Amino acid sequence: MKIEVDDLSRPAIHALLNEHLQNMYELSPPESVHALDLEKLRKPGITFWSAWDGSLLLGCGALKELDTRHGK
């Protein structure tokens, strides 16, 4: 498994994030959807990682830096 900082450019990432957001909005109350879309994930201060097994996307995650000692 390889974990890397991701630039959010690959179709596999787009598909996974779109599926995740659709499921969140289908299954959760709107105020409980805390997932970000591609545009918001590309904002400064957010680092996005993806995990791969060769060309197979295994998962992803992101952190937003709130200050030099805290993330969310």
N, CA, C and O atoms as CSV, one atom per row, in Angstrom:
chain,resi,resn,atom,element,x,y,z
A,1,MET,N,N,0.846,-1.170,0.000
A,1,MET,CA,C,0.000,0.000,0.000
A,1,MET,C,C,0.895,1.239,0.000
A,1,MET,O,O,1.890,1.305,0.722
A,2,LYS,N,N,0.524,2.208,-0.818
A,2,LYS,CA,C,1.241,3.474,-0.892
A,2,LYS,C,C,0.271,4.597,-0.528
A,2,LYS,O,O,-0.792,4.731,-1.135
A,3,ILE,N,N,0.645,5.405,0.472
A,3,ILE,CA,C,-0.152,6.565,0.853
A,3,ILE,C,C,0.588,7.799,0.366
A,3,ILE,O,O,1.789,7.948,0.589
A,4,GLU,N,N,-0.144,8.683,-0.302
A,4,GLU,CA,C,0.494,9.862,-0.884
A,4,GLU,C,C,-0.388,11.091,-0.758
A,4,GLU,O,O,-1.613,10.989,-0.703
A,5,VAL,N,N,0.254,12.264,-0.712
A,5,VAL,CA,C,-0.487,13.512,-0.828
A,5,VAL,C,C,-1.019,13.539,-2.256
A,5,VAL,O,O,-0.278,13.308,-3.211
A,6,ASP,N,N,-2.297,13.820,-2.390
A,6,ASP,CA,C,-2.972,13.698,-3.678
A,6,ASP,C,C,-3.384,15.076,-4.196
A,6,ASP,O,O,-3.785,15.941,-3.417
A,7,ASP,N,N,-3.284,15.276,-5.503
A,7,ASP,CA,C,-3.665,16.558,-6.100
A,7,ASP,C,C,-5.118,16.576,-6.585
A,7,ASP,O,O,-5.541,17.548,-7.212
A,8,LEU,N,N,-5.875,15.535,-6.310
A,8,LEU,CA,C,-7.300,15.447,-6.648
A,8,LEU,C,C,-7.572,15.517,-8.151
A,8,LEU,O,O,-8.612,16.026,-8.570
A,9,SER,N,N,-6.653,15.015,-8.954
A,9,SER,CA,C,-6.825,15.099,-10.400
A,9,SER,C,C,-7.280,13.792,-11.045
A,9,SER,O,O,-7.710,13.801,-12.199
A,10,ARG,N,N,-7.197,12.676,-10.336
A,10,ARG,CA,C,-7.470,11.381,-10.952
A,10,ARG,C,C,-8.952,11.017,-10.919
A,10,ARG,O,O,-9.636,11.268,-9.927
A,11,PRO,N,N,-9.442,10.426,-12.003
A,11,PRO,CA,C,-10.853,10.029,-12.080
A,11,PRO,C,C,-11.302,9.103,-10.954
A,11,PRO,O,O,-12.447,9.195,-10.511
A,12,ALA,N,N,-10.431,8.217,-10.481
A,12,ALA,CA,C,-10.823,7.304,-9.401
A,12,ALA,C,C,-11.150,8.080,-8.125
A,12,ALA,O,O,-12.077,7.718,-7.401
A,13,ILE,N,N,-10.406,9.128,-7.848
A,13,ILE,CA,C,-10.678,9.975,-6.685
A,13,ILE,C,C,-12.010,10.686,-6.864
A,13,ILE,O,O,-12.821,10.733,-5.939
A,14,HIS,N,N,-12.239,11.244,-8.059
A,14,HIS,CA,C,-13.497,11.949,-8.331
A,14,HIS,C,C,-14.684,11.019,-8.121
A,14,HIS,O,O,-15.675,11.402,-7.499
A,15,ALA,N,N,-14.586,9.806,-8.634
A,15,ALA,CA,C,-15.689,8.844,-8.518
A,15,ALA,C,C,-15.949,8.486,-7.051
A,15,ALA,O,O,-17.101,8.446,-6.619
A,16,LEU,N,N,-14.888,8.226,-6.289
A,16,LEU,CA,C,-15.062,7.871,-4.882
A,16,LEU,C,C,-15.689,9.024,-4.098
A,16,LEU,O,O,-16.612,8.806,-3.313
A,17,LEU,N,N,-15.200,10.238,-4.301
A,17,LEU,CA,C,-15.742,11.386,-3.577
A,17,LEU,C,C,-17.185,11.660,-3.968
A,17,LEU,O,O,-18.001,11.984,-3.106
A,18,ASN,N,N,-17.519,11.537,-5.253
A,18,ASN,CA,C,-18.903,11.741,-5.687
A,18,ASN,C,C,-19.829,10.708,-5.065
A,18,ASN,O,O,-20.917,11.049,-4.602
A,19,GLU,N,N,-19.407,9.447,-5.052
A,19,GLU,CA,C,-20.216,8.391,-4.448
A,19,GLU,C,C,-20.404,8.648,-2.951
A,19,GLU,O,O,-21.503,8.494,-2.419
A,20,HIS,N,N,-19.330,9.038,-2.286
A,20,HIS,CA,C,-19.394,9.318,-0.852
A,20,HIS,C,C,-20.382,10.451,-0.556
A,20,HIS,O,O,-21.219,10.325,0.337
A,21,LEU,N,N,-20.287,11.552,-1.302
A,21,LEU,CA,C,-21.188,12.685,-1.075
A,21,LEU,C,C,-22.638,12.302,-1.344
A,21,LEU,O,O,-23.527,12.674,-0.579
A,22,GLN,N,N,-22.885,11.562,-2.425
A,22,GLN,CA,C,-24.254,11.120,-2.726
A,22,GLN,C,C,-24.810,10.287,-1.583
A,22,GLN,O,O,-25.946,10.493,-1.155
A,23,ASN,N,N,-24.016,9.346,-1.087
A,23,ASN,CA,C,-24.465,8.504,0.018
A,23,ASN,C,C,-24.708,9.314,1.286
A,23,ASN,O,O,-25.687,9.081,1.995
A,24,MET,N,N,-23.833,10.250,1.570
A,24,MET,CA,C,-24.013,11.082,2.769
A,24,MET,C,C,-25.333,11.847,2.700
A,24,MET,O,O,-26.077,11.882,3.680
A,25,TYR,N,N,-25.633,12.468,1.540
A,25,TYR,CA,C,-26.858,13.247,1.414
A,25,TYR,C,C,-28.103,12.360,1.391
A,25,TYR,O,O,-29.177,12.800,1.802
A,26,GLU,N,N,-27.976,11.128,0.920
A,26,GLU,CA,C,-29.112,10.196,0.920
A,26,GLU,C,C,-29.410,9.667,2.316
A,26,GLU,O,O,-30.573,9.465,2.665
A,27,LEU,N,N,-28.369,9.440,3.123
A,27,LEU,CA,C,-28.532,8.724,4.387
A,27,LEU,C,C,-28.463,9.588,5.641
A,27,LEU,O,O,-28.811,9.119,6.725
A,28,SER,N,N,-28.026,10.828,5.519
A,28,SER,CA,C,-27.806,11.664,6.700
A,28,SER,C,C,-28.634,12.941,6.627
A,28,SER,O,O,-28.919,13.431,5.535
A,29,PRO,N,N,-29.022,13.484,7.775
A,29,PRO,CA,C,-29.655,14.802,7.763
A,29,PRO,C,C,-28.671,15.829,7.213
A,29,PRO,O,O,-27.468,15.706,7.442
A,30,PRO,N,N,-29.153,16.836,6.495
A,30,PRO,CA,C,-28.247,17.818,5.872
A,30,PRO,C,C,-27.241,18.425,6.848
A,30,PRO,O,O,-26.092,18.663,6.475
A,31,GLU,N,N,-27.652,18.677,8.090
A,31,GLU,CA,C,-26.746,19.299,9.057
A,31,GLU,C,C,-25.667,18.331,9.552
A,31,GLU,O,O,-24.735,18.738,10.245
A,32,SER,N,N,-25.795,17.060,9.197
A,32,SER,CA,C,-24.818,16.059,9.631
A,32,SER,C,C,-23.880,15.613,8.509
A,32,SER,O,O,-23.078,14.699,8.698
A,33,VAL,N,N,-23.978,16.252,7.350
A,33,VAL,CA,C,-23.079,15.921,6.238
A,33,VAL,C,C,-21.838,16.793,6.370
A,33,VAL,O,O,-21.880,17.996,6.110
A,34,HIS,N,N,-20.735,16.175,6.774
A,34,HIS,CA,C,-19.496,16.910,7.007
A,34,HIS,C,C,-18.424,16.568,5.974
A,34,HIS,O,O,-17.235,16.762,6.227
A,35,ALA,N,N,-18.835,16.067,4.827
A,35,ALA,CA,C,-17.923,15.727,3.735
A,35,ALA,C,C,-17.800,16.929,2.803
A,35,ALA,O,O,-18.751,17.689,2.621
A,36,LEU,N,N,-16.618,17.087,2.217
A,36,LEU,CA,C,-16.359,18.203,1.311
A,36,LEU,C,C,-16.320,17.729,-0.136
A,36,LEU,O,O,-15.917,16.600,-0.416
A,37,ASP,N,N,-16.739,18.596,-1.053
A,37,ASP,CA,C,-16.642,18.281,-2.475
A,37,ASP,C,C,-15.241,18.653,-2.984
A,37,ASP,O,O,-14.422,19.189,-2.237
A,38,LEU,N,N,-14.983,18.364,-4.256
A,38,LEU,CA,C,-13.655,18.615,-4.832
A,38,LEU,C,C,-13.220,20.072,-4.692
A,38,LEU,O,O,-12.077,20.350,-4.328
A,39,GLU,N,N,-14.118,20.985,-4.978
A,39,GLU,CA,C,-13.781,22.415,-4.918
A,39,GLU,C,C,-13.324,22.807,-3.516
A,39,GLU,O,O,-12.330,23.517,-3.361
A,40,LYS,N,N,-14.041,22.348,-2.501
A,40,LYS,CA,C,-13.682,22.701,-1.129
A,40,LYS,C,C,-12.416,21.978,-0.677
A,40,LYS,O,O,-11.646,22.531,0.108
A,41,LEU,N,N,-12.187,20.761,-1.154
A,41,LEU,CA,C,-10.972,20.029,-0.794
A,41,LEU,C,C,-9.722,20.661,-1.400
A,41,LEU,O,O,-8.618,20.437,-0.904
A,42,ARG,N,N,-9.878,21.438,-2.451
A,42,ARG,CA,C,-8.732,22.076,-3.114
A,42,ARG,C,C,-8.347,23.411,-2.482
A,42,ARG,O,O,-7.387,24.042,-2.924
A,43,LYS,N,N,-9.064,23.848,-1.471
A,43,LYS,CA,C,-8.769,25.147,-0.845
A,43,LYS,C,C,-7.463,25.086,-0.045
A,43,LYS,O,O,-7.077,24.028,0.451
A,44,PRO,N,N,-6.793,26.234,0.072
A,44,PRO,CA,C,-5.557,26.292,0.861
A,44,PRO,C,C,-5.822,25.844,2.301
A,44,PRO,O,O,-6.904,26.063,2.846
A,45,GLY,N,N,-4.831,25.224,2.892
A,45,GLY,CA,C,-4.942,24.773,4.265
A,45,GLY,C,C,-5.482,23.368,4.409
A,45,GLY,O,O,-5.488,22.819,5.510
A,46,ILE,N,N,-5.940,22.768,3.305
A,46,ILE,CA,C,-6.437,21.397,3.347
A,46,ILE,C,C,-5.426,20.500,2.638
A,46,ILE,O,O,-5.017,20.779,1.511
A,47,THR,N,N,-5.031,19.431,3.303
A,47,THR,CA,C,-4.160,18.423,2.700
A,47,THR,C,C,-4.978,17.163,2.511
A,47,THR,O,O,-5.659,16.707,3.430
A,48,PHE,N,N,-4.906,16.601,1.307
A,48,PHE,CA,C,-5.681,15.418,0.938
A,48,PHE,C,C,-4.711,14.288,0.632
A,48,PHE,O,O,-3.743,14.474,-0.106
A,49,TRP,N,N,-4.972,13.123,1.196
A,49,TRP,CA,C,-4.157,11.937,0.957
A,49,TRP,C,C,-4.999,10.851,0.317
A,49,TRP,O,O,-6.212,10.789,0.516
A,50,SER,N,N,-4.345,9.999,-0.450
A,50,SER,CA,C,-5.007,8.809,-0.988
A,50,SER,C,C,-4.112,7.601,-0.746
A,50,SER,O,O,-2.891,7.720,-0.645
A,51,ALA,N,N,-4.743,6.444,-0.654
A,51,ALA,CA,C,-4.027,5.182,-0.439
A,51,ALA,C,C,-4.289,4.281,-1.641
A,51,ALA,O,O,-5.428,4.128,-2.082
A,52,TRP,N,N,-3.216,3.689,-2.164
A,52,TRP,CA,C,-3.282,2.903,-3.398
A,52,TRP,C,C,-2.585,1.560,-3.223
A,52,TRP,O,O,-1.605,1.436,-2.489
A,53,ASP,N,N,-3.113,0.567,-3.913
A,53,ASP,CA,C,-2.444,-0.725,-4.096
A,53,ASP,C,C,-2.254,-0.846,-5.600
A,53,ASP,O,O,-3.144,-1.319,-6.307
A,54,GLY,N,N,-1.100,-0.420,-6.084
A,54,GLY,CA,C,-0.896,-0.322,-7.532
A,54,GLY,C,C,-1.818,0.755,-8.078
A,54,GLY,O,O,-1.743,1.910,-7.658
A,55,SER,N,N,-2.688,0.383,-9.013
A,55,SER,CA,C,-3.633,1.348,-9.582
A,55,SER,C,C,-5.003,1.313,-8.905
A,55,SER,O,O,-5.920,2.019,-9.325
A,56,LEU,N,N,-5.144,0.497,-7.862
A,56,LEU,CA,C,-6.420,0.368,-7.152
A,56,LEU,C,C,-6.483,1.349,-5.989
A,56,LEU,O,O,-5.651,1.298,-5.083
A,57,LEU,N,N,-7.461,2.236,-6.014
A,57,LEU,CA,C,-7.669,3.191,-4.928
A,57,LEU,C,C,-8.277,2.461,-3.733
A,57,LEU,O,O,-9.331,1.837,-3.848
A,58,LEU,N,N,-7.603,2.545,-2.589
A,58,LEU,CA,C,-8.070,1.876,-1.374
A,58,LEU,C,C,-8.862,2.805,-0.470
A,58,LEU,O,O,-9.769,2.358,0.232
A,59,GLY,N,N,-8.533,4.093,-0.477
A,59,GLY,CA,C,-9.219,5.034,0.390
A,59,GLY,C,C,-8.576,6.400,0.331
A,59,GLY,O,O,-7.599,6.611,-0.387
A,60,CYS,N,N,-9.141,7.340,1.103
A,60,CYS,CA,C,-8.618,8.697,1.108
A,60,CYS,C,C,-9.020,9.391,2.400
A,60,CYS,O,O,-9.876,8.913,3.145
A,61,GLY,N,N,-8.383,10.527,2.647
A,61,GLY,CA,C,-8.699,11.328,3.816
A,61,GLY,C,C,-8.115,12.712,3.672
A,61,GLY,O,O,-7.253,12.946,2.825
A,62,ALA,N,N,-8.582,13.635,4.500
A,62,ALA,CA,C,-8.113,15.013,4.424
A,62,ALA,C,C,-8.082,15.624,5.817
A,62,ALA,O,O,-8.830,15.225,6.709
A,63,LEU,N,N,-7.203,16.595,5.979
A,63,LEU,CA,C,-7.132,17.387,7.206
A,63,LEU,C,C,-7.060,18.860,6.829
A,63,LEU,O,O,-6.401,19.238,5.860
A,64,LYS,N,N,-7.742,19.672,7.603
A,64,LYS,CA,C,-7.662,21.122,7.439
A,64,LYS,C,C,-6.851,21.673,8.600
A,64,LYS,O,O,-7.156,21.414,9.764
A,65,GLU,N,N,-5.818,22.432,8.274
A,65,GLU,CA,C,-5.006,23.059,9.317
A,65,GLU,C,C,-5.745,24.280,9.844
A,65,GLU,O,O,-6.057,25.203,9.091
A,66,LEU,N,N,-6.024,24.279,11.154
A,66,LEU,CA,C,-6.681,25.421,11.788
A,66,LEU,C,C,-5.641,26.432,12.260
A,66,LEU,O,O,-5.843,27.641,12.150
A,67,ASP,N,N,-4.535,25.929,12.783
A,67,ASP,CA,C,-3.365,26.726,13.136
A,67,ASP,C,C,-2.183,25.755,13.193
A,67,ASP,O,O,-2.341,24.574,12.883
A,68,THR,N,N,-1.018,26.233,13.580
A,68,THR,CA,C,0.177,25.390,13.522
A,68,THR,C,C,0.126,24.201,14.479
A,68,THR,O,O,0.953,23.296,14.367
A,69,ARG,N,N,-0.818,24.180,15.412
A,69,ARG,CA,C,-0.907,23.078,16.380
A,69,ARG,C,C,-2.201,22.281,16.283
A,69,ARG,O,O,-2.354,21.277,16.979
A,70,HIS,N,N,-3.140,22.706,15.433
A,70,HIS,CA,C,-4.443,22.050,15.401
A,70,HIS,C,C,-4.921,21.794,13.969
A,70,HIS,O,O,-4.716,22.607,13.068
A,71,GLY,N,N,-5.553,20.651,13.795
A,71,GLY,CA,C,-6.186,20.307,12.531
A,71,GLY,C,C,-7.593,19.835,12.789
A,71,GLY,O,O,-7.976,19.580,13.931
A,72,LYS,N,N,-8.363,19.719,11.724
A,72,LYS,CA,C,-9.751,19.288,11.866
A,72,LYS,C,C,-10.082,18.329,10.757
A,72,LYS,O,O,-11.207,17.837,10.682
